[in-house]
Structure formats: structure tokens, C-alpha cells
Coordinates of C-alpha atoms in Angstrom, one line a residue:
X29 CA 6.2 21.2 41.3
X30 CA 8.3 21.2 44.4
X31 CA 6.7 24.5 45.5
X32 CA 3.3 23.2 44.8
X33 CA 4.0 20.1 46.8
X34 CA 5.3 22.2 49.6
X35 CA 2.2 24.4 49.5
X36 CA 0.0 21.3 49.4
X37 CA 1.7 19.8 52.3
X38 CA 1.3 23.1 54.2
X39 CA -2.4 23.2 53.4
X40 CA -2.4 26.6 51.8
X41 CA -3.9 25.6 48.4
X42 CA -7.5 27.0 48.0
X43 CA -10.2 25.1 46.3
X44 CA -10.6 25.8 42.6
X45 CA -6.8 26.4 42.1
X46 CA -5.3 24.5 39.1
X47 CA -2.3 22.4 40.2
X48 CA -0.2 19.8 38.5
X49 CA 0.4 16.3 39.8
X50 CA 3.9 15.4 40.7
X51 CA 3.7 12.3 38.5
X52 CA 1.8 13.9 35.6
X53 CA 1.8 17.2 33.9
X54 CA -2.0 17.1 33.3
X55 CA -3.6 19.9 35.2
X56 CA -6.1 19.0 37.9
X57 CA -8.9 21.4 38.8
X58 CA -10.4 21.3 42.3
X59 CA -14.1 21.9 42.8
X60 CA -15.1 25.5 43.1
X61 CA -17.7 27.1 45.4
X62 CA -21.1 28.4 44.3
X63 CA -19.9 32.0 44.5
X64 CA -16.9 31.4 42.4
X65 CA -19.1 29.7 39.8
X66 CA -21.4 32.8 39.6
X67 CA -18.4 35.1 39.2
X68 CA -17.0 32.9 36.5
X69 CA -20.3 32.9 34.6
X70 CA -20.5 36.7 34.8
X71 CA -17.0 37.1 33.5
X72 CA -17.8 34.8 30.6
X73 CA -20.9 36.8 29.7
X74 CA -18.9 40.1 29.8
X75 CA -16.2 38.5 27.6
X76 CA -18.9 37.4 25.1
X77 CA -20.5 40.9 25.3
X78 CA -17.2 42.6 24.4
X79 CA -16.8 40.4 21.3
X80 CA -16.8 42.8 18.4
X81 CA -18.0 40.3 15.8
X82 CA -20.9 39.4 18.0
X83 CA -21.8 43.0 18.7
X84 CA -21.7 43.8 15.0
X85 CA -24.0 40.8 14.2
X86 CA -26.5 41.9 17.0
X87 CA -26.5 45.5 15.7
X88 CA -27.2 44.3 12.1
X89 CA -30.1 42.2 13.4
X90 CA -31.5 45.1 15.4
X91 CA -31.1 47.5 12.5
X92 CA -32.9 45.1 10.2
X93 CA -35.7 44.8 12.7
X94 CA -36.1 48.5 13.6
X95 CA -35.3 50.1 10.3
X96 CA -33.8 53.6 9.6
X97 CA -36.7 55.6 11.0
X98 CA -35.4 58.0 13.8
X99 CA -38.6 57.8 15.8
X100 CA -38.7 53.9 15.8
X101 CA -35.1 53.8 16.7
X102 CA -35.7 56.1 19.7
X103 CA -38.7 54.1 20.8
X104 CA -36.7 50.8 20.7
X105 CA -34.1 52.1 23.2
X106 CA -34.3 51.2 26.8
X107 CA -34.5 54.0 29.5
X108 CA -30.8 53.3 30.4
X109 CA -29.8 53.6 26.7
X110 CA -31.7 56.9 26.3
X111 CA -30.0 58.4 29.4
X112 CA -26.6 57.3 28.1
X113 CA -27.3 58.8 24.7
X114 CA -28.5 62.1 26.3
X115 CA -25.4 62.2 28.6
X116 CA -23.1 61.5 25.7
X117 CA -24.6 64.2 23.4
X118 CA -25.7 67.0 25.8
X119 CA -23.8 66.7 29.1
X120 CA -20.4 65.2 28.3
X121 CA -19.4 67.9 25.7
X122 CA -19.5 70.6 28.4
X123 CA -17.2 68.8 30.8
X124 CA -15.0 66.7 28.5
X125 CA -11.6 68.2 27.8
X126 CA -11.2 65.9 24.9
X127 CA -14.4 67.1 23.3
X128 CA -13.4 70.8 23.7
X129 CA -10.0 70.1 22.2
X130 CA -11.7 68.4 19.2
X131 CA -14.1 71.3 18.9
X132 CA -11.4 73.9 18.9
X133 CA -9.4 71.9 16.3
X134 CA -12.5 71.7 14.1
X135 CA -13.0 75.5 14.4
X136 CA -9.4 76.2 13.4
X137 CA -9.7 73.9 10.4
X138 CA -12.9 75.7 9.3
X139 CA -11.2 79.1 9.8
X140 CA -8.2 78.1 7.6
X141 CA -10.5 76.6 4.9
X142 CA -12.8 79.6 4.9
X143 CA -12.9 81.7 1.7
X144 CA -12.5 85.4 2.6
X145 CA -14.7 87.9 0.8
X146 CA -12.3 90.5 -0.5
X147 CA -15.1 92.8 -1.7
X148 CA -16.7 92.8 1.7
X149 CA -13.4 93.9 3.3
X150 CA -13.1 96.7 0.7
X151 CA -16.6 98.0 1.4
X152 CA -16.0 98.0 5.2
X153 CA -12.7 99.8 4.7
X154 CA -14.4 102.4 2.5
X155 CA -17.1 103.0 5.1
X156 CA -14.5 103.5 7.8
X157 CA -12.6 106.0 5.7
X158 CA -15.7 107.9 4.9
X159 CA -16.6 108.1 8.5
X160 CA -13.1 109.3 9.3
X161 CA -13.4 112.0 6.8
X162 CA -16.7 113.1 8.2
X163 CA -15.3 113.2 11.8
X164 CA -12.1 115.0 10.6
X165 CA -9.8 112.2 11.5
X166 CA -8.5 111.6 7.9
X167 CA -6.7 114.3 5.9
X168 CA -4.9 114.1 2.5
X169 CA -1.2 115.1 2.9
X170 CA 2.1 114.4 1.2
X171 CA 4.5 114.8 4.0
X172 CA 8.3 114.6 3.7
X173 CA 9.8 112.3 6.4
X174 CA 11.5 115.2 8.1
X175 CA 8.2 117.2 8.2
X176 CA 6.2 114.3 9.8
X177 CA 6.4 115.8 13.4
X178 CA 5.1 119.1 12.2
X179 CA 2.4 117.5 10.1
X180 CA 1.4 115.5 13.1
X181 CA 0.9 118.7 15.1
X182 CA -1.1 120.2 12.3
X183 CA -3.3 117.1 12.2
X184 CA -3.9 117.3 16.0
X185 CA -4.7 121.0 15.8
X186 CA -7.1 120.5 12.9
X187 CA -8.8 117.7 14.7
X188 CA -9.2 119.7 17.9
X189 CA -10.6 122.6 15.8
X190 CA -13.2 120.4 14.2
X191 CA -14.3 118.9 17.6
X192 CA -14.5 122.4 19.1
X193 CA -16.6 123.6 16.2
X194 CA -18.9 120.6 16.6
X195 CA -19.3 121.3 20.3
X196 CA -19.9 125.0 19.7
X197 CA -22.7 124.1 17.3
X198 CA -24.3 121.8 19.9
X199 CA -24.2 124.5 22.6
X200 CA -25.4 127.3 20.4
X201 CA -28.0 125.3 18.5
X202 CA -26.5 126.1 15.1
X203 CA -26.7 122.5 14.0
X204 CA -30.5 122.8 14.0
X205 CA -32.4 124.1 11.0
X206 CA -36.0 124.2 9.9
X207 CA -37.1 122.1 6.9
X208 CA -40.4 121.3 5.3
X209 CA -41.9 117.8 5.3
X210 CA -42.6 116.6 1.8
X211 CA -45.9 114.8 2.7
X212 CA -47.6 116.9 5.3
X213 CA -46.0 120.3 4.2
X214 CA -45.4 121.0 7.9
X215 CA -42.1 122.5 9.1
X216 CA -39.8 120.4 11.4
X217 CA -36.4 120.7 13.0
X218 CA -33.5 118.9 11.5
X219 CA -30.0 118.3 13.1
X220 CA -27.3 118.6 10.4
X221 CA -24.7 116.8 12.6
X222 CA -26.7 113.8 13.8
X223 CA -29.5 113.6 11.3
X224 CA -32.1 113.8 14.0
X225 CA -35.6 115.2 13.1
X226 CA -38.2 116.4 15.6
X227 CA -41.4 118.4 15.4
X228 CA -41.0 120.5 18.6
X229 CA -38.5 123.2 19.0
X230 CA -35.1 122.0 20.4
X231 CA -34.6 122.5 24.1
X232 CA -31.3 124.2 23.6
X233 CA -32.9 126.9 21.5
X234 CA -35.7 127.4 24.0
X235 CA -33.1 127.8 26.8
X236 CA -31.1 130.3 24.8
X237 CA -34.2 132.4 24.0
X238 CA -35.1 132.4 27.7
X239 CA -31.7 133.6 28.6
X240 CA -31.8 136.4 26.0
X241 CA -35.3 137.4 27.3
X242 CA -34.0 137.4 30.8
X243 CA -31.1 139.7 29.9
X244 CA -33.6 142.2 28.4
X245 CA -36.4 142.1 31.0
X246 CA -34.3 141.1 34.0
X247 CA -36.0 139.5 37.0
X248 CA -39.5 139.4 35.4
X249 CA -38.2 137.0 32.8
X250 CA -35.7 134.9 34.8
X251 CA -35.4 131.4 33.2
X252 CA -37.7 128.7 34.6
X253 CA -34.7 126.4 35.2
X254 CA -33.0 129.0 37.4
X255 CA -36.2 129.9 39.2
X256 CA -37.0 126.3 40.0
X257 CA -33.5 125.8 41.4
X258 CA -34.0 128.8 43.7
X259 CA -37.5 128.0 44.8
X260 CA -36.7 124.5 45.9
X261 CA -35.1 126.1 49.0
X262 CA -38.3 127.9 49.9
X263 CA -41.2 126.5 52.0
X264 CA -44.2 125.9 49.7
X265 CA -46.5 127.9 51.9
X266 CA -46.4 130.8 52.3
X267 CA -42.9 131.6 50.8
X268 CA -43.2 129.9 47.5
X269 CA -46.9 130.9 47.2
X270 CA -45.9 134.6 47.7
X271 CA -43.2 134.3 45.0
X272 CA -45.9 133.0 42.6
X273 CA -47.7 136.4 42.8
X274 CA -44.8 138.2 41.2
X275 CA -45.5 137.4 37.6
X276 CA -46.5 134.5 35.2
X277 CA -42.9 133.3 35.0
X278 CA -42.6 133.0 38.7
X279 CA -46.0 131.4 39.0
X280 CA -45.0 128.7 36.5
X281 CA -41.8 128.0 38.4
X282 CA -43.6 127.8 41.8
X283 CA -45.9 125.2 40.4
X284 CA -43.2 123.1 38.6
X285 CA -43.9 119.4 38.4
X286 CA -40.6 118.6 40.2
X287 CA -42.1 119.9 43.5
X288 CA -45.0 117.4 43.4
X289 CA -44.7 114.3 45.7
X290 CA -45.9 111.0 44.1
X291 CA -47.3 107.9 45.9
X292 CA -47.1 104.5 44.2
X293 CA -50.4 102.5 44.3
X294 CA -50.6 98.9 45.5
X295 CA -51.1 97.7 41.9
X296 CA -47.5 99.0 41.1
X297 CA -46.0 97.0 43.9
X298 CA -45.8 99.6 46.5
X299 CA -45.9 97.0 49.3
X300 CA -42.7 95.3 48.1
X301 CA -40.7 98.4 47.0
X302 CA -37.5 99.3 48.9
X303 CA -37.7 102.8 50.2
X304 CA -34.0 103.4 49.9
X305 CA -34.1 102.7 46.1
X306 CA -37.0 105.1 45.3
X307 CA -36.5 108.2 43.3
X308 CA -36.8 111.7 44.8
X309 CA -40.3 112.7 45.9
X310 CA -41.6 109.2 45.4
X311 CA -43.2 107.2 48.3
X312 CA -44.9 103.9 48.9
X313 CA -47.7 105.1 51.2
X314 CA -49.7 108.3 51.8
X315 CA -48.4 108.3 55.4
X316 CA -44.8 108.5 54.2
X317 CA -45.5 111.3 51.7
X318 CA -47.4 113.3 54.3
X319 CA -44.7 113.0 56.9
X320 CA -42.1 114.3 54.3
X321 CA -44.3 117.1 53.1
X322 CA -44.1 120.8 54.0
X323 CA -47.0 123.3 54.3
X324 CA -48.3 123.9 50.8
X325 CA -47.0 120.7 49.2
X326 CA -49.0 118.7 46.6
X327 CA -49.3 114.9 46.9
X328 CA -50.3 113.2 43.7
X329 CA -52.1 109.9 43.7
X330 CA -52.1 107.8 40.5
X331 CA -54.8 105.4 39.4
X332 CA -55.0 102.5 41.9
X333 CA -55.7 101.6 45.5
X334 CA -54.1 103.1 48.6
X335 CA -54.3 101.6 52.1
X336 CA -54.4 103.8 55.2
X337 CA -54.2 102.0 58.4
X338 CA -55.8 103.1 61.7
X339 CA -56.1 105.5 63.4
X340 CA -56.0 107.3 60.0
X341 CA -54.4 110.6 59.0
X342 CA -53.7 113.7 61.0
X343 CA -53.3 116.8 58.7
X344 CA -52.3 119.9 60.7
X345 CA -50.9 122.0 57.9
X346 CA -52.0 123.1 54.4
X347 CA -51.6 120.4 51.8
X348 CA -53.2 119.2 48.6
X349 CA -54.2 115.6 47.6
X350 CA -54.7 115.3 43.8
X351 CA -56.1 112.2 42.1
X352 CA -58.1 111.7 38.9
X353 CA -60.2 114.9 38.5
X354 CA -62.2 113.3 35.7
X355 CA -63.0 109.9 37.3
X356 CA -62.6 109.7 41.1
X357 CA -63.3 106.0 41.0
X358 CA -59.9 105.3 39.5
X359 CA -58.2 106.5 42.7
X360 CA -59.4 104.7 45.8
X361 CA -58.3 105.2 49.4
X362 CA -59.1 102.3 51.7
X363 CA -59.3 104.2 55.0
X364 CA -59.2 102.5 58.4
X365 CA -59.9 105.3 60.9
X366 CA -60.6 108.9 60.1
X367 CA -58.9 111.9 58.4
X368 CA -58.6 114.6 61.1
X369 CA -58.0 117.9 59.3
X370 CA -56.9 121.0 61.3
X371 CA -54.7 122.7 58.7
X372 CA -55.5 126.3 57.8
X373 CA -56.0 125.3 54.2
X374 CA -56.4 122.1 52.2
X375 CA -57.6 120.6 49.0
X376 CA -58.8 117.1 48.0
X377 CA -59.7 116.4 44.4
X378 CA -60.5 113.3 42.3
X379 CA -60.4 110.5 44.9
X380 CA -62.8 108.0 46.4
X381 CA -62.5 107.4 50.1
X382 CA -64.2 104.3 51.6
X383 CA -63.9 101.6 54.1
X384 CA -61.9 98.4 53.3
X385 CA -64.2 95.5 52.5
X386 CA -62.4 93.3 54.9
X387 CA -62.4 95.8 57.8
X388 CA -64.5 95.2 61.0
X389 CA -67.7 97.1 61.8
X390 CA -66.0 99.3 64.3
X391 CA -64.7 101.6 61.6
X392 CA -68.2 102.5 60.5
X393 CA -68.7 104.4 63.8
X394 CA -66.0 106.8 62.8
X395 CA -66.4 109.6 60.3
X396 CA -64.5 109.7 57.1
X397 CA -63.4 113.3 57.4
X398 CA -63.5 115.6 60.5
X399 CA -62.5 119.3 60.1
X400 CA -61.8 121.0 63.4
X401 CA -59.6 123.6 65.2
X402 CA -60.3 126.4 62.6
X403 CA -59.3 124.2 59.7
X404 CA -60.4 124.7 56.2
X405 CA -60.8 122.0 53.5
X406 CA -62.0 122.3 50.0
X407 CA -63.2 119.1 48.3
X408 CA -63.8 118.7 44.6
X409 CA -64.9 115.8 42.4
X410 CA -64.7 113.2 45.2
X411 CA -66.8 110.3 46.5
X412 CA -67.0 109.6 50.2
X413 CA -68.7 106.4 51.4
X414 CA -69.3 105.1 54.9
X415 CA -72.0 103.1 56.7
X416 CA -72.0 105.7 59.5
X417 CA -71.6 109.4 59.6
X418 CA -69.5 110.7 56.7
X419 CA -68.2 114.2 57.3
X420 CA -68.4 116.8 60.0
X421 CA -67.2 120.4 60.4
X422 CA -66.8 121.4 64.1
X423 CA -65.8 124.8 65.3
X424 CA -66.3 128.5 64.7
X425 CA -64.4 129.9 61.7
X426 CA -64.3 126.6 59.9
X427 CA -65.1 127.0 56.2
X428 CA -64.9 125.1 53.0
X429 CA -66.1 125.0 49.4
X430 CA -67.3 121.6 48.2
X431 CA -68.2 121.0 44.5
X432 CA -69.2 117.8 42.7
X433 CA -69.0 115.7 45.9
X434 CA -71.0 112.5 46.5
X435 CA -71.7 111.6 50.2
X436 CA -73.1 108.0 50.2
X437 CA -74.2 106.6 53.5
X438 CA -74.9 103.0 52.5
X439 CA -78.1 103.2 54.5
X440 CA -76.2 103.1 57.8
X441 CA -77.0 104.8 61.1
X442 CA -75.3 108.2 60.6
X443 CA -75.9 111.4 58.7
X444 CA -74.2 112.6 55.6
X445 CA -72.9 116.0 56.6
X446 CA -72.8 117.6 60.0
X447 CA -72.0 121.3 60.8
X448 CA -71.5 122.2 64.4
X449 CA -70.3 125.1 66.6
X450 CA -70.6 127.8 64.1
X451 CA -69.1 126.1 61.1
X452 CA -70.1 127.2 57.6
X453 CA -69.9 125.4 54.2
X454 CA -70.6 126.2 50.5
X455 CA -71.6 123.0 48.7
X456 CA -72.8 122.8 45.1
X457 CA -73.5 120.2 42.4
X458 CA -73.3 117.4 44.9
X459 CA -75.3 114.4 46.0
X460 CA -76.1 113.3 49.6
X461 CA -78.0 110.0 49.7
X462 CA -78.5 106.8 51.5
X463 CA -77.9 108.0 55.0
X464 CA -79.8 106.4 57.9
X465 CA -80.6 109.7 59.6
X466 CA -80.4 113.2 57.9
X467 CA -78.7 114.3 54.8
X468 CA -77.4 117.5 56.5
X469 CA -77.4 118.4 60.2
X470 CA -76.9 122.0 61.4
X471 CA -76.1 122.7 65.1
X472 CA -74.9 125.5 67.3
X473 CA -75.4 128.5 64.9
X474 CA -74.0 126.8 61.8
X475 CA -74.9 127.7 58.3
X476 CA -74.8 126.2 54.8
X477 CA -75.1 127.5 51.3
X478 CA -76.4 124.6 49.2
X479 CA -77.0 124.9 45.4
X480 CA -77.8 122.4 42.7
X481 CA -77.7 119.5 45.1
X482 CA -79.7 116.3 45.3
X483 CA -80.7 115.0 48.8
X484 CA -82.5 111.7 48.4
X485 CA -83.0 108.4 50.3
X486 CA -82.1 109.9 53.7
X487 CA -84.0 108.1 56.4
X488 CA -85.2 111.0 58.6
X489 CA -85.1 113.8 56.0
X490 CA -82.9 115.9 53.8
X491 CA -81.9 118.6 56.3
X492 CA -82.3 119.2 60.0
X493 CA -81.4 122.2 62.2
X494 CA -81.3 121.6 66.0
X495 CA -81.4 125.3 67.0
X496 CA -82.8 128.6 65.9
X497 CA -79.3 130.1 65.2
X498 CA -78.6 127.7 62.3
X499 CA -79.9 128.5 58.9
X500 CA -79.7 128.0 55.1
X501 CA -78.2 130.8 53.1
X502 CA -80.8 132.8 51.2
X503 CA -78.8 132.4 48.0
X504 CA -79.4 128.6 48.0
X505 CA -81.3 127.4 45.0
X506 CA -82.1 124.5 42.6
X507 CA -81.9 121.7 45.1
X508 CA -83.9 118.5 44.9
X509 CA -85.2 116.2 47.7
X510 CA -87.6 113.2 47.8
X511 CA -89.3 113.8 51.2
X512 CA -92.9 114.6 50.5
X513 CA -93.5 115.5 54.2
X514 CA -90.8 118.2 54.2
X515 CA -91.8 121.8 54.8
X516 CA -90.5 124.6 52.5
X517 CA -86.7 124.9 52.5
X518 CA -84.7 127.6 50.9
X519 CA -84.0 126.7 47.3
X520 CA -85.6 123.2 47.4
X521 CA -88.1 121.6 45.2
X522 CA -89.7 118.2 45.7
X523 CA -89.2 115.3 43.3
X524 CA -92.2 113.0 43.6
X525 CA -92.0 109.3 42.9
X526 CA -94.2 109.6 39.8
X527 CA -91.8 112.3 38.4
X528 CA -94.2 115.1 39.1
X529 CA -92.4 118.2 40.5
X530 CA -93.9 120.4 43.1
X531 CA -92.3 123.8 43.8
X532 CA -92.6 125.1 47.3
X533 CA -93.4 128.7 48.1
X534 CA -90.2 130.0 49.6
X535 CA -90.7 132.6 52.4
X536 CA -88.4 135.6 52.8
X537 CA -87.1 134.3 56.1
X538 CA -86.6 130.6 57.2
X539 CA -89.2 129.4 59.7
X540 CA -88.3 127.2 62.7
X541 CA -91.0 125.2 64.5
X542 CA -90.9 122.8 67.3
X543 CA -92.3 119.5 66.1
X544 CA -94.3 117.0 68.0
X545 CA -92.4 114.2 66.4
X546 CA -89.1 115.4 67.8
X547 CA -87.8 115.8 71.3
X548 CA -88.4 119.3 72.8
X549 CA -84.7 120.1 72.7
X550 CA -84.6 119.6 68.9
X551 CA -85.8 122.3 66.5
X552 CA -85.8 121.4 62.9
X553 CA -85.9 123.5 59.8
X554 CA -88.9 122.5 57.6
X555 CA -90.8 119.4 58.2

């Protein structure tokens, strides 16, 4: 009381503090502020909320109201209660040390209370012993303690002998035997060590037979594997090609599939592949494969699309491009620019070359393929499409054999095929159509042998020669055109619109006449 009186006299007693009067022991409460009243009410509410009896009563009322259905109980929860339940069940167990300790204790109790299956253990032990007997790791012995070291050496020696015997059977193929299938009555190969069964002859036996044959016939029967290893150090053309002329064995090794270069199409993710992680002889673009190729190499194009950016491709050495020989539409090269071919030899088969649909019109002024500088190119089972001129062969000595080729001009302003400066071409079983000018143009003493071809829907005519030195080979035959105004051409017949055929009388020598409809400098063959 003395301290309270002193504190009261000093003026340090706050409002709301309970004090006692000097004259009376009855407590006196000062008036509290609004803030303190709110805090007091909140504390009272918390105290009431923590009352166990009250919580139990509220829970019973809520359970009576909601019932025991899980879905109704979940719907009656507030969002905060749902989050708390989710945290307690799904999140807290992964971070709570107490939960992990309880879980481990529970696992230990279950392990101690588990009834072990003795029969299962016995079966497992029997399987392991049988496996050990098969592998030679388990032997029946009755050793004397002093003989244990010697017995151990005997065991290790016997184990090494069994392993060596098994390895010898693998290398010599003695573990393979021929058996008869019970259903099909066909023979198959069975491995007595591993239980493997195959229809084809095992590779180890094939290699051993090849080695035995090589020892008897020497170089003419050298194994393919050894030949391939040797020929990979040779240039494909002409060294490897000359080796292929020795015999059939050497020819098979020279054309081994491991020498082929493969290009991934766009559909296989070629644009996103890392070049450093590609396998040997695999590339993401035709340009990369061509830059890594040697004269005589083969570049294989799988089904899909390939993009070649401008100015195109420059091929100055012999190389082969192989696509789908049965359906060229499966392999499509979207070409921006031109293919300039000056190699002394070349082969394109089973591809479709066209302009990208999103390219500008400037690409149509360029030819798809240009053969020049004494180059030679053979084309088989291909489709070439362009709104302008499609192909041209320029230069004396340029030759080629084209078979089953479709030159489609898309009714543009160019010609399908142009031979200039003494070039010559053999073309058969092909179609030249839809060109704005001529199907075939011959200039500067050029020549063409054309057989079993169809030249239709070409704006100015199927064929035109601009000088008297150019000609169609006399052996040309069985060609069809749809130009009723054309004069006789070697080996051509007219296919009229009403399907009536008219066979022209073919003269012994081709006739050239200067036409009034053409400039004086142009001389055309047949009109």
C-alpha cells in the first residue's frame, strides 16, 4: 500500500490498473480506454473458444446437424478449414520431424509383429542353390579342416575351368544347336547356355564360316567385316569403286550401309538437334551432309521435308541422293535457289523438289537443276516442280539418263527442259507438262533421245529446236503430245481431245522449216 501510495503520488499509475485504497482493502478499478476494452473482449472470446467442454458441445451439435456422410462433412467446412486439413494431412508429414519419428516407430512395430513365411524362405534358398550348381559355384565336398586350403584352391580352379568352358562355347558357337519347332515343323537355333531361341543363323557361326572360307580362298573371300574396316580409309570414288570390281565380296563391302550418310527430316526434329550429339554419318541438313561428303558418297533422305536455303546447292563432285524410290512424294526438298551440278557423275532418285509455299516469287525465275561444266546427272523416279523453267543442260559433253521423271511447270513462264551448247540427254517414261512455253527446247547442236514420254499442256508446243544442228534421235518412239498443230516429230503420236489417236508419218530425216509465226532467228522442229 505504501508503494501504491507513492506511485499514485508520483503520478505513474495508468488508467485501468487495479489499486487498493489505503483505508480499505476493496479493489478499485479505474476506467479503461476503448482500445483496452476491445483487447479485453478479444481475450475473453479466445478464452471461451479454448474451453474444452464448449468445443465438445459445439462439435456434437455440428455432427448432429451434418451427419456422418464424408461429402457433406467436406462441404460444411470453410475454405480456411479445408486448407488447414490439407496442410495437416498432405504437407506437414513431409516436414514434421515428429511425424517421421512416429512413422518409423510404426514401421518397426509392424516389422516385429510380421509373421515370416518359412516356406517362402526355403523356396528362395533352393532356387539360389540350384542356380549356384548350374553356374558351378556350389560343389559337394567333405573336407577335413586341415585340407580346407587345398579344397579352396580346387574349388577356385574348378570354377575357373567352368567359366573358361562357357566362354569357349560362346566364342566357338558350340552352345548353339538346331532344333525343330513342334507347331510349324521348321528348324530354329537354340542356345543351350542361355535358353535363347532364334530363327536366323547366329552371327558368331556366320563369322566363323566366313573366316574359314577366307583361309581357303584367300583374298577373294576376305570377311566383310575386315573389308569394311579397310575400305573406310579409301575415297569412295574412284578408289572404293575400283575395289568393288574385284569380286562379289569386295563389291558388297564397298556398298556397306555404314558408309551411307543420313539426313534427319524436319519432322524428326532436325531443326532442334544438337550437332555435337549426333551419331556418326548423321546430319541435320543436306548442306551439312554435302560438305562432309567425299566423291562417290551416298546421301540418304528419309521420309519427310528438307529445307535448302538460297542460293541453293553447289555439287562439284560425284555424289548420290537417294530418297523413296517407290513414292517420291514422301521425300520433299523445299528448295530456295537452284542446284548447280558440275560433278563428273551424279544420281538423284526418289525425291520431289519444289519451291517452298511461303517463298517469294523471285525463286520462280531460277531453274530447279542446272547441269554445266561437263557435268553428268542421272535422275530416276523424281518429281520436279517450278513456276518458271525447270531444268537445263548447258555445255558440250554434258550427258544424262532420266527415267520416270515428272517435270511440272505449274503453267508458269518457262520451259520444262532446255538443252544447250551441244548437250545430250536420254529420257524415257517421263512426263513434261504445264509449262508456259515449250516442253523441250534444243539449242546449239543439242540432241535428245525421248521414248515413252508424255508432253501435254505446254503453252507453245511440245518441242522446239532453235537451230538446224539440234535433232531428235532416230530411235525415239512411243511419245504422246496434245498439240494438234504440230508437224511430224520422231516417235510422236497425237492424242486428240476426243481420245482419237492420229499417227504421223515419220520421215527418214527430221525436217526443219522457218515458220512465219516465229522470229527469223528461230528454227523449230515440227510445227
